[in-house]
CSV table of C-alpha atoms in Angstrom, one decimal:
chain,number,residue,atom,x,y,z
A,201,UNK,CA,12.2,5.3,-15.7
A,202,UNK,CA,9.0,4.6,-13.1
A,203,UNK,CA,6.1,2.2,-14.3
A,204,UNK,CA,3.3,3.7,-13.0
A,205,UNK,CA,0.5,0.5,-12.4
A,206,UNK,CA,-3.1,1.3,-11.6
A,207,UNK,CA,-5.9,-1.2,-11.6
A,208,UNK,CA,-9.3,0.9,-11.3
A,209,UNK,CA,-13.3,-0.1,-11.5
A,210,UNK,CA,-13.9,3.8,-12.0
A,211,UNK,CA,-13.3,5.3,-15.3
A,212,UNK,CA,-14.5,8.4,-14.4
A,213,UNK,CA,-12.5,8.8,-10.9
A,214,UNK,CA,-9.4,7.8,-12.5
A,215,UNK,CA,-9.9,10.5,-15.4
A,216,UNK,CA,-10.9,13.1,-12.9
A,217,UNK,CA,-8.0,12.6,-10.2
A,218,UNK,CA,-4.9,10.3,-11.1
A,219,UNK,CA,-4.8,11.3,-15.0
A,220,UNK,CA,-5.6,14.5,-14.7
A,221,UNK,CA,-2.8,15.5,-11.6
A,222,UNK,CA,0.1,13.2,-13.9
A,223,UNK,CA,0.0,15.2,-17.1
A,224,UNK,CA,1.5,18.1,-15.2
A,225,UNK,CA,4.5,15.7,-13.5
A,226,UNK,CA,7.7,17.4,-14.5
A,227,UNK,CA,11.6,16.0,-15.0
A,228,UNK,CA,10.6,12.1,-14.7
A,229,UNK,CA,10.5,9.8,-17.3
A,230,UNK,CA,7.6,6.9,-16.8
A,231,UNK,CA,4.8,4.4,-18.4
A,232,UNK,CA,1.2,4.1,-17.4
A,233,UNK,CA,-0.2,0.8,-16.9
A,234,UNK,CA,-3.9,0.6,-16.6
A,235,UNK,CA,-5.6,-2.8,-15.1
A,236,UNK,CA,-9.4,-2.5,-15.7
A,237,UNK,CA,-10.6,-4.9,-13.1
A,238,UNK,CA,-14.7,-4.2,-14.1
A,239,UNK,CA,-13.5,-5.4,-17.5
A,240,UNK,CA,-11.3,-7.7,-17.1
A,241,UNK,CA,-13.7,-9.8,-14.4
A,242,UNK,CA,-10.7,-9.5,-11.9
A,243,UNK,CA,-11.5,-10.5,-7.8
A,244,UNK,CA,-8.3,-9.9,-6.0
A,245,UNK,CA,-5.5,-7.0,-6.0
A,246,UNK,CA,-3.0,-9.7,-6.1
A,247,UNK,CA,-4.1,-11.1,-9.5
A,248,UNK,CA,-4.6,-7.2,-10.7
A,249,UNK,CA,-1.4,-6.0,-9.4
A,250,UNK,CA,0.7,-8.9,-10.7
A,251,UNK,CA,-0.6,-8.7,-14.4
A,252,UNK,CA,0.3,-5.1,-14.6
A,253,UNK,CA,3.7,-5.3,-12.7
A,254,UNK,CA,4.8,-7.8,-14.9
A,255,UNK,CA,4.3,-5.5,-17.9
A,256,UNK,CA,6.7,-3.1,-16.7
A,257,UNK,CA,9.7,-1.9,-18.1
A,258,UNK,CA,10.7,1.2,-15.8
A,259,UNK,CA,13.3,0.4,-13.3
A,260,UNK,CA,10.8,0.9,-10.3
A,261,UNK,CA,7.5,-0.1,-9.9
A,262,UNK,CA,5.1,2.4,-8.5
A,263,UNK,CA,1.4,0.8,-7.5
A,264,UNK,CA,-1.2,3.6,-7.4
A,265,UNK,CA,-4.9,3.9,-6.3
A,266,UNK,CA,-7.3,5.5,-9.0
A,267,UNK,CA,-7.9,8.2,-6.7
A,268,UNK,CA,-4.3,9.8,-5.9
A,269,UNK,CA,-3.8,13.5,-6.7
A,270,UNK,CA,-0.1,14.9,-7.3
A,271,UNK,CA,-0.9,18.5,-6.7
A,272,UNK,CA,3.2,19.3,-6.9
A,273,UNK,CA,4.2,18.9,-10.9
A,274,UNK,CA,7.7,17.5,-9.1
A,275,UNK,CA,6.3,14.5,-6.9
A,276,UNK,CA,7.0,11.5,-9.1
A,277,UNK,CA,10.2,12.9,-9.6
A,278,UNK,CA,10.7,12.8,-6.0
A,279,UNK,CA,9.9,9.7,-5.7
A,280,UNK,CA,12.5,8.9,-8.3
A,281,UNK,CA,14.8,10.4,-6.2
A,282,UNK,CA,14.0,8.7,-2.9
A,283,UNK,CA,14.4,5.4,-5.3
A,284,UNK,CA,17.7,6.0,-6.6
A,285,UNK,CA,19.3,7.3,-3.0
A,286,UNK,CA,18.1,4.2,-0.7
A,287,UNK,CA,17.9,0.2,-1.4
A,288,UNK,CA,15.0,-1.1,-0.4
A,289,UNK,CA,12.3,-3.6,-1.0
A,290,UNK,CA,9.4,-1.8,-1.0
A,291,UNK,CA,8.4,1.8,0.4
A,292,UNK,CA,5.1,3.9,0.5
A,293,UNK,CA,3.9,6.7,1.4
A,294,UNK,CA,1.9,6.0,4.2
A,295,UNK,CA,2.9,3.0,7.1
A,296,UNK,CA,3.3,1.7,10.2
A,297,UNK,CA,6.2,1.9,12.3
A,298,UNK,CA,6.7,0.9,16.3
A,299,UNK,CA,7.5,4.0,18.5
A,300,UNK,CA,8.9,2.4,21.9
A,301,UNK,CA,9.8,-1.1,23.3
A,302,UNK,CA,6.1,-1.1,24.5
A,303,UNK,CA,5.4,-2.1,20.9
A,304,UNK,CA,2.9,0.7,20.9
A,305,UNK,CA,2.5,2.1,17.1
A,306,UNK,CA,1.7,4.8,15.0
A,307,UNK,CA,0.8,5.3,11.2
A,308,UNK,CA,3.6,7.8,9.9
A,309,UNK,CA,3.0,9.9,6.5
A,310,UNK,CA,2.6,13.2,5.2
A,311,UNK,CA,-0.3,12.3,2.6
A,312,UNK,CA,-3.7,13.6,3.7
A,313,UNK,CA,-6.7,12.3,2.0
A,314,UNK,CA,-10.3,12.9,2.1
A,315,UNK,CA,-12.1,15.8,0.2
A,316,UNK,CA,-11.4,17.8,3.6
A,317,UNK,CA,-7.8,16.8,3.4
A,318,UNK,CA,-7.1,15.6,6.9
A,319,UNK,CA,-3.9,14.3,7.6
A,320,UNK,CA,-3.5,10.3,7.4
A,321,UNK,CA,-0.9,10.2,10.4
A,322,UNK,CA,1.7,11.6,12.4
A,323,UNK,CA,3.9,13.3,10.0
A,324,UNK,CA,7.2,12.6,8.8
A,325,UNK,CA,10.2,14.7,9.1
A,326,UNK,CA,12.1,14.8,5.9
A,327,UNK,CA,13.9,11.4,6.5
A,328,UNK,CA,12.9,7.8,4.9
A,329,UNK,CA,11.5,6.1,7.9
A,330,UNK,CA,11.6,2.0,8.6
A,331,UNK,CA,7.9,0.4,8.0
A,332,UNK,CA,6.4,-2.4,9.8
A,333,UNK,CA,3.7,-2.5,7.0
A,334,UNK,CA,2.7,0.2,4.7
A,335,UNK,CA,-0.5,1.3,3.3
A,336,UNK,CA,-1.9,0.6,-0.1
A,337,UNK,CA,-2.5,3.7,-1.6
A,338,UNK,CA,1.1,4.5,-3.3
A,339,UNK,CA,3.6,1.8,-2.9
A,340,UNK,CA,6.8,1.1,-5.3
A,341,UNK,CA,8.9,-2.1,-5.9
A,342,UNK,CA,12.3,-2.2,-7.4
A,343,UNK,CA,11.8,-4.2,-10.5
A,344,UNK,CA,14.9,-6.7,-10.4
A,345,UNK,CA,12.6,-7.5,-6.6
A,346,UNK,CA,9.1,-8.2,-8.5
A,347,UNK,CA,10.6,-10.2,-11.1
A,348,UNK,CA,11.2,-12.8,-8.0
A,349,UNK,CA,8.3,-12.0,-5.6
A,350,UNK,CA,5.4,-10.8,-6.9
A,351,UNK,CA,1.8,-10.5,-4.1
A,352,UNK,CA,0.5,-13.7,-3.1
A,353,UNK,CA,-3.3,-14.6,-3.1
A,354,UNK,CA,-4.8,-14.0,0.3
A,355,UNK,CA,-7.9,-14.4,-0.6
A,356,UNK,CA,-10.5,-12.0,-3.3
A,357,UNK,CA,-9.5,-9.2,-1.1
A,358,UNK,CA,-8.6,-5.6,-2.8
A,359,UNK,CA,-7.1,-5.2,1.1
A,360,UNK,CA,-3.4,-6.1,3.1
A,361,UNK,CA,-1.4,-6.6,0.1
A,362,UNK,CA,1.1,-4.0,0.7
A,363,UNK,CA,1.2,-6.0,4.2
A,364,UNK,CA,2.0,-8.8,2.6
A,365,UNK,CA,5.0,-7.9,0.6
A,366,UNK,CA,5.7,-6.6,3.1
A,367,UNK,CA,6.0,-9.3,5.1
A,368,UNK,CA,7.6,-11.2,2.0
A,369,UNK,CA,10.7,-8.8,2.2
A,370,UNK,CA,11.3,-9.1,6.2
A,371,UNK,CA,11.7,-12.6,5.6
A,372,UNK,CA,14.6,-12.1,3.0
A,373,UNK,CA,16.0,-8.9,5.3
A,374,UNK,CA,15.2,-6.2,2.2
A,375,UNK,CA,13.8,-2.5,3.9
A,376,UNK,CA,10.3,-1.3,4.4
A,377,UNK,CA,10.5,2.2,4.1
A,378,UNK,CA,7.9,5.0,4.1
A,379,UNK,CA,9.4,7.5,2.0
A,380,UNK,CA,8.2,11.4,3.1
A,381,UNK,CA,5.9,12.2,0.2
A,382,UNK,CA,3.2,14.8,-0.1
A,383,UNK,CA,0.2,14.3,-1.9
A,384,UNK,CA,-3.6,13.7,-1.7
A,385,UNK,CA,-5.7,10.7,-1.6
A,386,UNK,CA,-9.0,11.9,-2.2
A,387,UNK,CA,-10.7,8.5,-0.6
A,388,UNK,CA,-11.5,9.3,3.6
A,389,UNK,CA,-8.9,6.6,4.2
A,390,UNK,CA,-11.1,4.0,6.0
A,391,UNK,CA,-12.8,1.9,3.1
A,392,UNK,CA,-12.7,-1.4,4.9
A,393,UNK,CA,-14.9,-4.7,4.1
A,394,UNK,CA,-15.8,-8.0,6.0
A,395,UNK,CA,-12.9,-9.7,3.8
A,396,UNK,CA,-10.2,-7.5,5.1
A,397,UNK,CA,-10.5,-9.4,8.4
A,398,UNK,CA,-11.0,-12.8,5.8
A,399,UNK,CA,-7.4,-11.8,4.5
A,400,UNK,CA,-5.7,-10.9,7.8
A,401,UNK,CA,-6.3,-14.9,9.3
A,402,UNK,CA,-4.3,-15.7,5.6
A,403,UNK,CA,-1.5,-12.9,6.4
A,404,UNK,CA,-1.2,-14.8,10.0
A,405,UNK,CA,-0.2,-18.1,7.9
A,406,UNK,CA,3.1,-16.4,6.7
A,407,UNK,CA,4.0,-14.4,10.2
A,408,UNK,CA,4.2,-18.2,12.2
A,409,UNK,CA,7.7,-17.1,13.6
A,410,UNK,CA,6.5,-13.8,15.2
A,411,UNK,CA,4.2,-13.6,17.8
A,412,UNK,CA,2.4,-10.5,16.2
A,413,UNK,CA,1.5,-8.0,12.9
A,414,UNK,CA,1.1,-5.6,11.8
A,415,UNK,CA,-1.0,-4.1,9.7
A,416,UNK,CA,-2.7,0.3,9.3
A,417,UNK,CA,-5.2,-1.1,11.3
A,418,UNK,CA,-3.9,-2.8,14.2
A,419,UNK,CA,-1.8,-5.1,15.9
A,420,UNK,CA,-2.6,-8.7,15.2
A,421,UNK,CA,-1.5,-11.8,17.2
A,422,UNK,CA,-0.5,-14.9,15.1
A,423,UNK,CA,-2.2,-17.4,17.2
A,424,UNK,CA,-4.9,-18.9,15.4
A,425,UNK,CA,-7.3,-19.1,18.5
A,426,UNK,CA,-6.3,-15.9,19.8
A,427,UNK,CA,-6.6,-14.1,16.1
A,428,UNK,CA,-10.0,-16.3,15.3
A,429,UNK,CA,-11.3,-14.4,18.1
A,430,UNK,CA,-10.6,-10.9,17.5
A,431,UNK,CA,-11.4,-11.2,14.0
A,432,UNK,CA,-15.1,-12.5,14.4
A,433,UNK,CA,-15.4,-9.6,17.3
A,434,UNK,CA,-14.0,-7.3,14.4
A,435,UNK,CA,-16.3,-8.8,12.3
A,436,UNK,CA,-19.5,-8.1,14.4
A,437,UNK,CA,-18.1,-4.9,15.3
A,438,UNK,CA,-17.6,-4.1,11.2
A,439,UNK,CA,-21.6,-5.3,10.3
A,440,UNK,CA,-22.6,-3.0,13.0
A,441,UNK,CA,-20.5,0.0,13.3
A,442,UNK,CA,-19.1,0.1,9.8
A,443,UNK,CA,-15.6,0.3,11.2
């Protein structure tokens, strides 16, 4: 059985897109788990996230934005299936994975997301890849690997925590995959805030024995000079350019 775990601020998007797209999900056995965070007064995706993974009782995890549409009735049982053929530590949908010994990178996925639905990357063939870091929007966790590491508190942030466990299992050698999944995210993919860059100073903290991150957004040094300077440029660039 999947747990399916969403923690939403919009009732009405959640209704419209997530719940409406699962009712038709065929052959799969799962729970819904709904985190209100409005209601609840919550500030960070770690706190949100943890409260309603520890709830579960599926064998996998799955972590889900408010605004994912399954337009194939089969996807979650897909996923399922990716799940029970590979051992992993986390996968998504959507991630980042070095190309050439250049250290050059790419986001690889076959979601595509905005209401034009333009693809969010290069596209996967039909093969799990190996993830540096993963995006947000989907992401699942073996249970028996949440019970023991759950997302750490980098900060009231709803940004990097799929970098983060990320990170987490690296450390203890369990696979970051980005399994080959289609489906829609109906947000344009590029919601960022001044606290991402906040949040990616905290990721350097746990990253001390590599020279460099990586995160959907970039490649991040873990020198704190070097990264203290590249974040406020980000920063400046952010408050003026939006991006």
């Amino acid at each position: 059985m999947l747990s399916l775990v969403c923690a939403y601020n919009n009732e009405d998007k959640l209704k419209s897109e997530l719940l409406s797209s699962l009712k038709f999900q065929k052959n799969v056995k799962y729970e819904l788990i709904l985190v209100n965070t409005v209601k609840e007064n919550i500030k960070s995706a770690s706190e949100a996230l943890n409260r309603g993974g520890k709830q579960a009782k599926g064998e996998y995890i799955v972590f889900l934005h408010q605004d994912i549409i399954f337009e194939d009735d089969n996807t979650l049982h897909e996923i399922e299936e990716y799940c029970n053929s590979y051992q992993f530590g986390i996968a998504g949908v959507a991630g980042v994975n070095i190309i050439n010994k250049s250290k050059d990178f790419k986001v690889y996925t076959n979601i595509v997301h905005g209401l034009k639905k333009r693809p969010a990357g290069m596209r996967l063939d039909d093969a799990v890849m190996d993830a540096k870091s993963l995006d947000e929007c989907l992401l699942v966790i073996p249970r028996k690997i949440f019970e023991k590491y759950q997302f750490r508190y980098i900060g009231n942030t709803w940004h990097l925590y799929g970098t983060d466990y990320a990170i987490q299992m690296q450390e203890i050698n369990e696979k970051v995959v980005i399994f080959p999944i289609e489906l829609w995210h109906s947000s344009p993919g590029d919601s960022l805030s001044a606290d991402y860059y906040d949040a990616v100073i905290k990721l350097a903290h746990f990253c001390k024995k590599e020279r460099t991150f990586y995160t959907v957004f970039g490649k991040w040094p873990t020198n704190k000079i070097l990264l203290t300077v590249k974040c406020i440029y980000r920063k400046l660039r952010y408050y003026k350019e939006g991006i």
